């Protein structure tokens, strides 16, 4: 029998304004509330220090990038140390001149920073110009890439946002012994889409991640921002009428942060419109029991998977 | 612009008795009804000719195995030819003395059999003793394995049941150009599980497959059997009290056959208790539009996926 290993996990969902100090304060308030309510592991949303600046392409935005450790991790580490909690934070990282990353930083109470994950899959579509800003995370000879981070509460499969759509990433973290998967996120609606399309998109976002939980027998949590953020510079792509949207007004981030268990069952879920701190206790020792009943890892056809390393089989 | 390619797809869900002739008649009636209602592609449930005999291990069951082509495919091909429809059937295949497969056969109207898929992932857990009966499908030097089958209605990503839990399989079929994924299935509840566990299991089954649709931008359909089938020989595993269930009474197959679109949205769904033929029209040309908006295939990190070919990264 595996000894129970309950982890009380909190997600801090909030809106962001143009005022970085205010955003940081919201984050710190959320961490404190989560700690007061008994959380030992706290997941923050993607790029919680600022507006989601990737709505446009501007070199001015690089001024916000910071080192790891740096001011944001310093503030969070101080509070995490006081509370004795593990925090997964999100930082626009300046690694070198011309090398910036979208990074998740794991801070383990008084131990400080115990690991950094650099977003591996980088999106780029209208409103999400991430390839302009972020160098993809490294992987070489088995180093970095999809590598869990060990903490006092467990082995964390930390990834970031766009990674959450890739079953490969969830599988690799599971095979490396992650206890649960954690995704800081920034995703929302384009207001020119109709209600049905919006519903399909949010459902798809939740469903594909619950799918990772099920396929791997592992809890999954995603923390998303909330609220409307106007587009800094509306763009009309003249000459591409068939596919370009009308001038984008901004993104309405859909919140809906959630925690799912290893059968994909929803344990806690935030609303679409308001700041909130949600909690659930997940017993990660149950992963093994679930995998004994649904032994997918036993039956993978390694001999027939080699084409997963190809772009296309055509 | 991609020209619309609508496919009207039907799923034939029914119970099975000990009478093989009666089961075949139910299948043929379902195919006829589907054809009359306008279906051009018809997906049958797993092993529709018989009870789900894998509830126990008995060499007597091998007497039901047949060749491809054989009696079952002959009956279905005759009707498919009359109706001018593509049928995905399921056969307990005898390939050679000692080599049996759980096979899906694609019959394309008057052209007859155009392809066979042999189940690649084989389950084995209480009530589903498939490793006793079925040799896993072959794969060698890029041949067989997860290979779509071309038909007059499209390129079909045909797999079978347990395969539906593996994101790797769905991805490989997509990368090989499948237009949609099709799973004949036999899955149900153990009556000793409580209602909550049953609900979690069925939700998980649907969710993981909708997840494949989303992650790949591809429609997915699963056709499951329905009704209670008693266990042929109840077994009590004395001496393993901690993990063995009490004497299994049988399986209540949960039906719930469904068709989902390329964003994972449910287009049609059958009930849990009764025989039914459900239909939906999927425009597979929409896959490309969905993949342009959600370009996951563009961003896969091939350089960091090599460990997917390992059993464990420990």
Coordinates of C-alpha atoms in Angstrom, one line a residue:
Chain A
X1 CA 0.0 0.0 0.0
X2 CA 1.2 3.5 -0.8
X3 CA 1.0 6.0 2.1
X4 CA -1.4 8.9 1.5
X5 CA 0.3 12.0 0.3
X6 CA -2.3 14.8 0.4
X7 CA -1.3 18.1 -1.0
X8 CA -3.5 21.2 -0.4
X9 CA -3.2 23.1 -3.6
X10 CA -4.5 26.7 -4.3
X11 CA -4.8 28.7 -7.5
X12 CA -4.7 32.5 -7.5
X13 CA -6.7 34.0 -10.3
X14 CA -6.9 37.8 -10.7
X15 CA -7.1 40.6 -13.3
X16 CA -4.1 42.7 -14.2
X17 CA -3.8 46.4 -14.8
X18 CA -1.1 48.6 -16.3
X19 CA 0.2 49.1 -12.7
X20 CA 2.8 46.4 -12.0
X21 CA 3.0 47.2 -8.3
X22 CA -0.8 46.8 -8.0
X23 CA -0.6 43.4 -9.9
X24 CA 2.2 42.2 -7.6
X25 CA 0.1 43.2 -4.5
X26 CA -2.9 41.2 -5.9
X27 CA -0.6 38.2 -6.3
X28 CA 0.9 38.5 -2.8
X29 CA -2.6 39.0 -1.3
X30 CA -3.8 35.8 -3.0
X31 CA -0.8 33.9 -1.8
X32 CA -1.4 35.1 1.7
X33 CA -5.1 34.1 1.5
X34 CA -4.2 30.7 0.1
X35 CA -1.7 30.1 2.9
X36 CA -4.2 31.3 5.6
X37 CA -6.7 28.8 4.2
X38 CA -4.2 25.9 4.5
X39 CA -2.6 25.7 1.0
X40 CA 0.9 24.2 0.9
X41 CA 1.3 24.6 -2.9
X42 CA 0.2 27.7 -4.7
X43 CA 0.0 28.1 -8.4
X44 CA -0.1 31.6 -10.0
X45 CA -1.3 32.7 -13.4
X46 CA 1.0 33.3 -16.4
X47 CA 2.9 36.7 -16.4
X48 CA 0.9 37.8 -13.3
X49 CA 3.1 40.9 -12.8
X50 CA 1.8 42.7 -16.0
X51 CA -0.8 43.0 -18.6
X52 CA -0.6 40.2 -21.2
X53 CA 1.6 42.4 -23.4
X54 CA 1.9 39.8 -26.2
X55 CA -1.3 41.2 -27.7
X56 CA 1.1 43.4 -29.8
X57 CA 4.8 43.4 -30.8
X58 CA 6.8 46.2 -29.3
X59 CA 10.4 46.3 -28.2
X60 CA 9.4 48.5 -25.4
X61 CA 7.9 45.5 -23.6
X62 CA 11.3 43.9 -23.2
X63 CA 12.0 46.6 -20.5
X64 CA 9.7 44.6 -18.2
X65 CA 11.9 41.5 -18.5
X66 CA 13.9 40.6 -15.4
X67 CA 16.4 38.1 -14.2
X68 CA 15.8 35.0 -12.1
X69 CA 16.3 35.6 -9.2
X70 CA 15.1 39.1 -9.6
X71 CA 12.6 41.6 -8.1
X72 CA 9.4 39.5 -8.6
X73 CA 10.9 36.2 -7.3
X74 CA 12.4 38.2 -4.4
X75 CA 9.0 39.5 -3.3
X76 CA 7.3 36.1 -3.6
X77 CA 10.2 34.2 -2.0
X78 CA 10.0 36.4 1.1
X79 CA 6.3 35.7 1.6
X80 CA 6.6 32.0 0.7
X81 CA 9.3 31.8 3.3
X82 CA 7.1 33.4 5.9
X83 CA 4.2 31.1 5.1
X84 CA 6.2 28.0 4.5
X85 CA 4.5 27.3 1.2
X86 CA 5.6 26.3 -2.3
X87 CA 4.8 28.8 -5.0
X88 CA 4.8 28.4 -8.7
X89 CA 5.3 31.9 -10.1
X90 CA 5.6 33.1 -13.7
X91 CA 8.3 35.5 -14.9
X92 CA 9.2 37.3 -18.2
X93 CA 12.8 36.3 -17.9
X94 CA 15.8 38.1 -19.3
X95 CA 18.5 35.4 -19.6
X96 CA 20.8 37.4 -21.9
X97 CA 20.7 40.2 -24.4
X98 CA 18.4 38.9 -27.0
X99 CA 17.4 35.7 -25.1
X100 CA 14.1 36.1 -23.1
X101 CA 11.9 33.3 -21.8
X102 CA 8.4 32.8 -20.5
X103 CA 9.5 31.0 -17.3
X104 CA 7.8 29.4 -14.4
X105 CA 9.8 29.6 -11.2
X106 CA 9.3 27.2 -8.3
X107 CA 9.9 28.7 -4.8
X108 CA 10.0 26.3 -1.9
X109 CA 9.4 28.2 1.3
X110 CA 12.6 29.2 3.1
X111 CA 14.7 27.2 0.5
X112 CA 14.0 29.9 -2.1
X113 CA 14.1 29.0 -5.8
X114 CA 14.4 25.3 -6.4
X115 CA 13.8 25.2 -10.1
X116 CA 12.9 27.0 -13.3
X117 CA 10.9 25.7 -16.3
X118 CA 11.2 27.6 -19.5
X119 CA 8.1 27.4 -21.7
X120 CA 8.8 24.9 -24.5
X121 CA 5.9 25.3 -26.9
X122 CA 5.5 29.0 -27.9
X123 CA 2.2 30.1 -29.5
X124 CA 1.8 32.8 -32.1
X125 CA -1.6 33.8 -33.4
X126 CA -3.7 37.0 -33.4
X127 CA -3.5 38.5 -30.0
X128 CA -0.8 36.1 -28.8
X129 CA 2.4 37.2 -30.4
X130 CA 4.6 35.1 -28.2
X131 CA 7.2 34.0 -30.8
X132 CA 8.3 37.7 -31.0
X133 CA 9.2 37.8 -27.3
X134 CA 10.0 34.3 -26.0
X135 CA 12.9 32.0 -26.9
X136 CA 11.6 28.4 -26.6
X137 CA 13.0 26.4 -23.6
X138 CA 16.1 24.4 -24.2
X139 CA 16.5 20.7 -24.5
X140 CA 19.7 18.8 -25.2
X141 CA 20.9 15.3 -24.3
X142 CA 18.1 14.8 -21.8
X143 CA 18.7 18.1 -20.0
X144 CA 16.0 20.7 -19.3
X145 CA 12.9 20.4 -21.4
X146 CA 10.0 18.6 -19.8
X147 CA 11.8 17.9 -16.4
X148 CA 9.8 17.9 -13.2
X149 CA 10.9 20.0 -10.2
X150 CA 11.4 18.4 -6.8
X151 CA 9.9 20.3 -3.8
X152 CA 9.1 19.6 -0.2
X153 CA 5.4 18.8 -1.2
X154 CA 6.2 16.7 -4.2
X155 CA 7.6 16.4 -7.7
X156 CA 6.0 19.1 -9.8
X157 CA 5.3 18.8 -13.5
X158 CA 5.4 22.5 -14.1
X159 CA 4.7 23.8 -17.7
X160 CA 3.2 27.0 -19.1
X161 CA 0.0 27.7 -21.0
X162 CA 0.4 26.6 -24.7
X163 CA 2.2 23.5 -23.4
X164 CA -1.2 22.4 -22.0
X165 CA -2.5 21.5 -25.5
X166 CA 0.3 19.0 -26.1
X167 CA -0.3 15.4 -24.9
X168 CA 3.4 14.7 -25.6
X169 CA 4.5 17.2 -22.8
X170 CA 2.0 15.8 -20.2
X171 CA 3.3 12.2 -21.0
X172 CA 6.9 13.2 -20.7
X173 CA 6.4 14.8 -17.3
X174 CA 4.5 11.7 -16.2
X175 CA 7.2 9.3 -17.4
X176 CA 9.7 11.4 -15.5
X177 CA 7.8 10.9 -12.2
X178 CA 5.8 14.1 -11.8
X179 CA 3.1 13.9 -9.0
X180 CA 0.9 16.4 -10.7
X181 CA 0.8 18.8 -13.6
X182 CA 0.6 22.6 -13.2
X183 CA 0.0 25.2 -15.8
X184 CA 0.2 29.0 -15.3
X185 CA -2.0 30.3 -18.2
X186 CA -3.3 33.4 -20.0
X187 CA -6.1 32.6 -22.4
X188 CA -9.3 34.3 -23.2
X189 CA -12.0 35.2 -25.7
X190 CA -11.8 37.4 -28.8
X191 CA -14.9 39.5 -28.5
X192 CA -15.6 39.1 -32.3
X193 CA -16.3 35.4 -31.8
X194 CA -19.9 34.4 -31.1
X195 CA -21.1 32.8 -27.9
X196 CA -21.1 29.2 -29.3
X197 CA -17.5 29.5 -30.5
X198 CA -16.5 31.0 -27.1
X199 CA -18.1 28.1 -25.3
X200 CA -16.4 25.5 -27.6
X201 CA -13.0 27.2 -27.0
X202 CA -13.3 27.2 -23.2
X203 CA -14.7 23.7 -23.1
X204 CA -11.8 22.5 -25.3
X205 CA -9.2 24.2 -23.1
X206 CA -10.6 22.4 -20.0
X207 CA -11.2 19.1 -21.8
X208 CA -7.8 18.6 -23.4
X209 CA -6.2 19.1 -20.0
X210 CA -8.6 16.8 -18.2
X211 CA -7.6 14.4 -21.0
X212 CA -4.0 14.6 -19.9
X213 CA -5.1 13.8 -16.4
X214 CA -6.9 10.7 -17.6
X215 CA -4.4 9.4 -20.1
X216 CA -1.6 9.7 -17.4
X217 CA -3.4 9.0 -14.1
X218 CA -2.2 12.4 -12.7
X219 CA -3.9 15.5 -11.2
X220 CA -3.8 18.6 -13.4
X221 CA -4.3 22.3 -12.4
X222 CA -4.4 25.3 -14.6
X223 CA -4.4 28.9 -13.3
X224 CA -5.7 31.5 -15.7
X225 CA -6.0 35.3 -15.5
X226 CA -9.4 37.0 -15.7
X227 CA -10.8 40.3 -16.9
X228 CA -10.7 42.3 -20.1
X229 CA -7.4 43.8 -21.3
X230 CA -7.6 46.1 -24.3
X231 CA -5.3 45.6 -27.3
X232 CA -2.4 48.1 -27.1
X233 CA -2.4 48.7 -30.9
X234 CA -5.4 47.4 -32.9
X235 CA -4.2 46.0 -36.2
X236 CA -6.1 45.5 -39.4
X237 CA -4.5 43.1 -41.8
X238 CA -5.6 44.8 -45.0
X239 CA -5.4 42.6 -48.0
X240 CA -6.2 39.4 -46.1
X241 CA -9.9 39.9 -45.7
X242 CA -10.8 36.3 -45.9
X243 CA -8.9 35.3 -42.8
X244 CA -8.1 38.4 -40.7
X245 CA -10.4 39.4 -38.0
X246 CA -11.7 42.9 -37.8
X247 CA -9.6 45.2 -35.6
X248 CA -9.1 43.4 -32.3
X249 CA -10.4 45.2 -29.3
X250 CA -8.6 43.1 -26.8
X251 CA -8.9 39.8 -24.9
X252 CA -11.4 38.9 -22.3
X253 CA -9.5 36.3 -20.2
X254 CA -11.9 33.6 -19.2
X255 CA -10.6 32.7 -15.8
X256 CA -12.1 29.2 -15.1
X257 CA -8.9 28.1 -13.3
X258 CA -9.4 24.5 -12.2
X259 CA -8.0 21.5 -10.4
X260 CA -8.7 18.0 -11.7
X261 CA -8.0 14.6 -10.2
X262 CA -6.2 11.7 -11.9
X263 CA -9.4 10.5 -13.5
X264 CA -10.0 14.0 -14.9
X265 CA -12.7 14.7 -12.4
X266 CA -13.0 18.4 -11.5
X267 CA -12.2 19.1 -7.8
X268 CA -12.4 22.9 -7.8
X269 CA -13.1 25.6 -10.4
X270 CA -13.1 29.4 -10.5
X271 CA -15.6 31.6 -12.2
X272 CA -15.1 33.4 -15.6
X273 CA -15.3 37.0 -14.3
X274 CA -13.9 37.5 -10.9
X275 CA -10.7 37.3 -8.9
X276 CA -10.6 34.2 -6.7
X277 CA -8.5 31.8 -4.7
X278 CA -9.6 28.2 -5.1
X279 CA -8.4 25.2 -3.2
X280 CA -8.5 21.4 -3.3
X281 CA -6.6 18.7 -1.6
X282 CA -5.3 16.1 -3.9
X283 CA -3.9 12.8 -2.6
X284 CA -1.1 12.1 -5.1
X285 CA -0.6 8.6 -3.8
X286 CA -4.0 7.8 -5.5
X287 CA -2.3 8.2 -8.9
X288 CA -0.8 4.7 -8.4
X289 CA -4.1 3.1 -7.6
X290 CA -5.7 4.7 -10.6
X291 CA -2.9 3.5 -12.9
X292 CA -3.3 0.0 -11.5
X293 CA -7.0 0.0 -12.6
X294 CA -6.3 1.8 -15.9
X295 CA -2.8 0.5 -16.8
X296 CA -2.2 2.7 -19.8
X297 CA 1.5 3.1 -19.0
X298 CA 1.9 -0.7 -19.0
X299 CA 0.6 -1.0 -22.5
X300 CA 2.3 1.8 -24.5
X301 CA 3.5 0.5 -27.9
X302 CA 7.0 1.9 -27.8
X303 CA 7.9 -0.2 -30.9
X304 CA 5.3 1.7 -33.0
X305 CA 5.7 5.2 -31.8
X306 CA 8.9 6.3 -33.6
X307 CA 6.9 8.5 -36.0
X308 CA 6.0 10.8 -33.1
X309 CA 9.4 12.3 -33.7
X310 CA 8.4 13.4 -37.2
X311 CA 6.6 16.6 -38.2
X312 CA 4.4 14.7 -40.6
X313 CA 4.1 11.1 -41.8
X314 CA 3.5 12.2 -45.3
Chain B
X1 CA -10.1 27.7 -49.4
X2 CA -10.6 24.0 -48.9
X3 CA -13.7 22.6 -50.6
X4 CA -16.3 21.3 -48.0
X5 CA -16.2 17.5 -47.5
X6 CA -19.2 16.6 -45.5
X7 CA -19.5 13.0 -44.3
X8 CA -22.7 11.7 -42.9
X9 CA -21.6 9.2 -40.2
X10 CA -23.7 6.8 -38.3
X11 CA -23.0 4.6 -35.2
X12 CA -24.9 1.4 -34.6
X13 CA -25.1 0.6 -30.8
X14 CA -26.9 -2.6 -29.7
X15 CA -26.9 -5.3 -27.0
X16 CA -25.5 -8.8 -27.8
X17 CA -26.9 -12.1 -26.8
X18 CA -25.5 -15.6 -26.9
X19 CA -27.1 -16.1 -30.3
X20 CA -24.6 -15.0 -33.0
X21 CA -27.2 -15.0 -35.8
X22 CA -29.4 -12.7 -33.8
X23 CA -26.5 -10.3 -33.1
X24 CA -25.6 -10.3 -36.8
X25 CA -29.2 -9.5 -37.7
X26 CA -29.2 -6.5 -35.2
X27 CA -26.0 -5.2 -36.8
X28 CA -27.4 -5.6 -40.4
X29 CA -30.7 -3.9 -39.3
X30 CA -28.7 -1.1 -37.9
X31 CA -26.7 -0.7 -41.1
X32 CA -29.8 -0.7 -43.1
X33 CA -31.5 1.9 -40.9
X34 CA -28.3 4.1 -41.0
X35 CA -28.2 3.8 -44.8
X36 CA -31.9 4.7 -45.1
X37 CA -31.3 7.8 -43.0
X38 CA -28.5 9.0 -45.3
X39 CA -25.3 7.7 -43.7
X40 CA -22.4 7.1 -46.0
X41 CA -20.0 5.9 -43.3
X42 CA -21.2 3.4 -40.6
X43 CA -19.2 2.5 -37.5
X44 CA -20.1 -0.7 -35.6
X45 CA -19.3 -1.6 -32.1
X46 CA -16.4 -3.9 -31.0
X47 CA -17.0 -7.7 -31.6
X48 CA -20.6 -7.1 -32.5
X49 CA -21.1 -10.7 -33.6
X50 CA -20.9 -12.1 -30.1
X51 CA -21.1 -11.5 -26.4
X52 CA -18.0 -9.8 -25.0
X53 CA -16.3 -13.2 -24.3
X54 CA -13.2 -11.7 -22.9
X55 CA -14.9 -11.6 -19.5
X56 CA -13.3 -15.0 -18.9
X57 CA -10.4 -17.1 -20.3
X58 CA -11.5 -20.2 -22.2
X59 CA -10.0 -21.9 -25.2
X60 CA -13.6 -22.7 -26.4
X61 CA -14.0 -19.1 -27.3
X62 CA -11.4 -19.4 -30.1
X63 CA -14.0 -21.5 -32.0
X64 CA -15.7 -18.2 -32.8
X65 CA -12.7 -16.7 -34.5
X66 CA -12.9 -16.4 -38.3
X67 CA -10.8 -15.3 -41.3
X68 CA -10.9 -12.0 -43.1
X69 CA -12.6 -12.3 -45.5
X70 CA -15.0 -14.7 -43.7
X71 CA -18.7 -15.1 -42.9
X72 CA -19.2 -11.9 -41.0
X73 CA -17.4 -9.6 -43.5
X74 CA -19.3 -11.5 -46.3
X75 CA -22.7 -10.6 -44.8
X76 CA -21.8 -7.0 -44.2
X77 CA -20.1 -6.5 -47.6
X78 CA -23.2 -7.7 -49.3
X79 CA -25.4 -5.1 -47.6
X80 CA -22.7 -2.4 -47.8
X81 CA -22.6 -3.0 -51.6
X82 CA -26.4 -2.8 -51.9
X83 CA -26.5 0.4 -49.9
X84 CA -23.3 2.0 -51.3
X85 CA -21.9 2.7 -47.9
X86 CA -18.6 2.4 -46.1
X87 CA -18.8 0.1 -43.0
X88 CA -16.2 -0.2 -40.2
X89 CA -16.8 -3.7 -38.8
X90 CA -15.2 -5.6 -35.9
X91 CA -14.0 -9.2 -36.2
X92 CA -12.4 -11.8 -33.9
X93 CA -9.8 -12.7 -36.5
X94 CA -8.1 -16.0 -36.9
X95 CA -4.9 -15.2 -38.8
X96 CA -3.1 -18.5 -38.2
X97 CA -3.1 -21.3 -35.7
X98 CA -2.2 -19.5 -32.4
X99 CA -2.4 -16.0 -33.9
X100 CA -5.7 -14.3 -33.4
X101 CA -6.5 -10.5 -33.5
X102 CA -9.1 -8.1 -32.5
X103 CA -9.5 -6.5 -35.9
X104 CA -11.5 -3.7 -37.5
X105 CA -12.4 -4.3 -41.2
X106 CA -13.2 -1.4 -43.5
X107 CA -15.7 -2.4 -46.3
X108 CA -16.2 0.2 -49.0
X109 CA -19.6 -0.5 -50.7
X110 CA -19.2 -2.6 -53.9
X111 CA -15.3 -2.5 -53.6
X112 CA -15.5 -4.9 -50.6
X113 CA -12.7 -5.0 -48.0
X114 CA -10.3 -2.1 -48.5
X115 CA -8.3 -2.4 -45.2
X116 CA -7.9 -4.1 -41.9
X117 CA -6.6 -2.6 -38.7
X118 CA -5.4 -4.9 -36.0
X119 CA -5.8 -3.6 -32.4
X120 CA -2.4 -2.4 -31.3
X121 CA -2.9 -1.7 -27.5
X122 CA -4.4 -4.8 -25.8
X123 CA -6.0 -4.4 -22.3
X124 CA -6.0 -6.9 -19.5
X125 CA -7.8 -6.2 -16.3
X126 CA -10.7 -7.9 -14.4
X127 CA -13.4 -8.6 -16.9
X128 CA -11.3 -7.7 -19.9
X129 CA -8.9 -10.7 -20.4
X130 CA -7.9 -9.6 -23.9
X131 CA -4.2 -10.5 -23.7
X132 CA -5.3 -14.1 -23.5
X133 CA -7.0 -13.9 -26.8
X134 CA -5.5 -11.2 -29.0
X135 CA -2.1 -10.9 -30.5
X136 CA -1.2 -7.2 -30.7
X137 CA -1.2 -5.7 -34.2
X138 CA 2.1 -5.7 -36.0
X139 CA 4.4 -2.7 -36.7
X140 CA 7.7 -3.0 -38.5
X141 CA 9.7 -0.5 -40.6
X142 CA 6.7 1.8 -40.9
X143 CA 4.3 -0.9 -42.1
X144 CA 0.9 -1.5 -40.5
X145 CA 0.5 -0.1 -36.9
X146 CA -1.3 3.2 -36.8
X147 CA -2.0 3.5 -40.6
X148 CA -5.2 5.2 -41.9
X149 CA -7.3 3.4 -44.4
X150 CA -8.4 5.1 -47.6
X151 CA -12.0 4.9 -48.7
X152 CA -14.4 6.6 -51.1
X153 CA -15.6 8.9 -48.2
X154 CA -12.2 9.8 -46.8
X155 CA -9.0 8.6 -45.0
X156 CA -10.2 6.8 -41.9
X157 CA -8.1 6.6 -38.7
X158 CA -9.6 3.3 -37.6
X159 CA -8.5 1.9 -34.2
X160 CA -10.1 -0.3 -31.6
X161 CA -11.3 0.4 -28.0
X162 CA -8.3 0.4 -25.6
X163 CA -6.4 2.4 -28.3
X164 CA -8.8 5.2 -27.4
X165 CA -6.9 6.0 -24.2
X166 CA -3.6 6.6 -25.9
X167 CA -2.8 10.1 -27.2
X168 CA 0.2 8.7 -29.1
X169 CA -2.1 6.6 -31.3
X170 CA -4.4 9.5 -32.1
X171 CA -1.5 11.7 -32.9
X172 CA 0.1 9.1 -35.2
X173 CA -3.1 8.7 -37.2
X174 CA -3.4 12.5 -37.5
X175 CA 0.2 12.9 -38.7
X176 CA -0.6 10.2 -41.3
X177 CA -3.4 12.3 -42.7
X178 CA -6.5 10.7 -41.2
X179 CA -9.7 12.7 -41.7
X180 CA -11.3 11.4 -38.6
X181 CA -10.8 8.8 -35.9
X182 CA -13.1 5.9 -35.4
X183 CA -13.2 3.5 -32.4
X184 CA -15.3 0.3 -32.2
X185 CA -15.6 -0.2 -28.4
X186 CA -16.8 -2.5 -25.7
X187 CA -16.7 -0.9 -22.3
X188 CA -19.0 -0.9 -19.3
X189 CA -19.5 -0.7 -15.6
X190 CA -18.6 -3.2 -12.9
X191 CA -21.7 -3.3 -10.8
X192 CA -19.7 -3.4 -7.6
X193 CA -18.5 0.2 -8.2
X194 CA -20.6 3.0 -6.7
X195 CA -22.5 5.6 -8.8
X196 CA -19.8 8.2 -8.4
X197 CA -17.1 5.9 -9.6
X198 CA -19.2 4.8 -12.6
X199 CA -19.9 8.4 -13.5
X200 CA -16.1 9.3 -13.3
X201 CA -15.3 6.3 -15.5
X202 CA -17.8 7.1 -18.3
X203 CA -16.9 10.8 -18.2
X204 CA -13.2 9.9 -18.4
X205 CA -13.8 7.7 -21.4
X206 CA -15.6 10.4 -23.3
X207 CA -13.2 13.2 -22.1
X208 CA -10.0 11.5 -23.1
X209 CA -11.3 10.9 -26.6
X210 CA -12.6 14.5 -27.0
X211 CA -9.1 15.5 -25.9
X212 CA -7.7 13.6 -28.9
X213 CA -10.1 15.6 -31.1
X214 CA -8.9 18.9 -29.7
X215 CA -5.2 18.1 -29.6
X216 CA -5.3 17.1 -33.2
X217 CA -8.1 19.1 -34.8
X218 CA -9.9 16.0 -35.9
X219 CA -13.4 14.5 -35.5
X220 CA -13.6 11.5 -33.2
X221 CA -16.4 8.8 -33.0
X222 CA -16.7 5.8 -30.7
X223 CA -19.3 3.1 -31.0
X224 CA -19.9 1.1 -27.8
X225 CA -22.2 -1.8 -27.0
X226 CA -25.0 -1.6 -24.5
X227 CA -26.8 -3.9 -22.1
X228 CA -25.8 -6.3 -19.3
X229 CA -23.7 -9.4 -20.1
X230 CA -23.3 -11.8 -17.3
X231 CA -19.8 -13.1 -16.5
X232 CA -19.5 -16.7 -17.9
X233 CA -17.5 -18.0 -14.9
X234 CA -17.4 -15.8 -11.8
X235 CA -14.0 -15.9 -10.3
X236 CA -12.9 -15.1 -6.7
X237 CA -9.2 -14.5 -6.3
X238 CA -8.8 -16.0 -2.8
X239 CA -5.7 -14.8 -1.1
X240 CA -5.7 -11.4 -2.7
X241 CA -8.4 -9.8 -0.7
X242 CA -7.0 -6.3 -0.7
X243 CA -7.3 -5.8 -4.4
X244 CA -9.6 -8.5 -5.8
X245 CA -13.2 -7.5 -6.3
X246 CA -15.9 -9.8 -5.0
X247 CA -17.2 -12.3 -7.5
X248 CA -17.9 -10.4 -10.7
X249 CA -21.4 -10.6 -11.9
X250 CA -20.8 -9.2 -15.3
X251 CA -20.5 -6.0 -17.2
X252 CA -23.1 -3.4 -17.8
X253 CA -22.0 -1.9 -21.1
X254 CA -22.6 1.8 -20.9
X255 CA -23.5 2.6 -24.5
X256 CA -23.0 6.4 -24.8
X257 CA -21.6 6.1 -28.3
X258 CA -20.8 9.6 -29.6
X259 CA -19.5 11.7 -32.4
X260 CA -17.4 14.8 -31.6
X261 CA -16.1 17.5 -33.9
X262 CA -12.5 18.8 -34.3
X263 CA -12.8 21.1 -31.3
X264 CA -14.1 18.2 -29.2
X265 CA -17.7 19.4 -29.3
X266 CA -20.3 16.7 -29.1
X267 CA -22.4 16.4 -32.3
X268 CA -24.4 13.3 -31.4
X269 CA -24.6 10.9 -28.5
X270 CA -26.6 7.7 -27.7
X271 CA -28.1 6.8 -24.4
X272 CA -26.7 4.4 -21.8
X273 CA -29.4 1.7 -21.9
X274 CA -30.9 1.2 -25.3
X275 CA -30.0 0.1 -28.9
X276 CA -29.8 3.1 -31.2
X277 CA -28.5 4.4 -34.5
X278 CA -27.1 7.9 -34.2
X279 CA -26.0 10.2 -37.0
X280 CA -24.1 13.4 -37.5
X281 CA -22.6 15.1 -40.6
X282 CA -19.0 16.1 -40.1
X283 CA -17.3 18.4 -42.6
X284 CA -13.7 17.1 -42.5
X285 CA -12.5 20.1 -44.5
X286 CA -13.1 22.1 -41.3
X287 CA -10.2 20.3 -39.7
X288 CA -7.8 22.5 -41.6
X289 CA -9.5 25.7 -40.5
X290 CA -9.5 24.6 -36.9
X291 CA -5.8 23.7 -37.1
X292 CA -5.0 27.2 -38.6
X293 CA -6.6 28.8 -35.6
X294 CA -5.1 26.3 -33.1
X295 CA -1.8 25.5 -34.7
X296 CA -0.6 22.7 -32.4
X297 CA 0.9 20.6 -35.2
X298 CA 3.1 23.6 -36.2
X299 CA 4.6 23.9 -32.7
X300 CA 5.4 20.3 -31.7
X301 CA 8.9 20.1 -30.1
X302 CA 10.2 17.2 -32.0
X303 CA 13.7 17.9 -30.6
X304 CA 12.5 17.2 -27.1
X305 CA 10.2 14.2 -27.6
X306 CA 12.7 11.4 -27.9
X307 CA 11.8 10.0 -24.4
X308 CA 8.3 9.2 -25.7
X309 CA 10.0 6.1 -27.0
X310 CA 11.0 5.0 -23.5
X311 CA 8.9 3.0 -21.0
X312 CA 9.9 5.3 -18.1
X313 CA 12.3 8.2 -17.8
X314 CA 13.6 6.9 -14.4

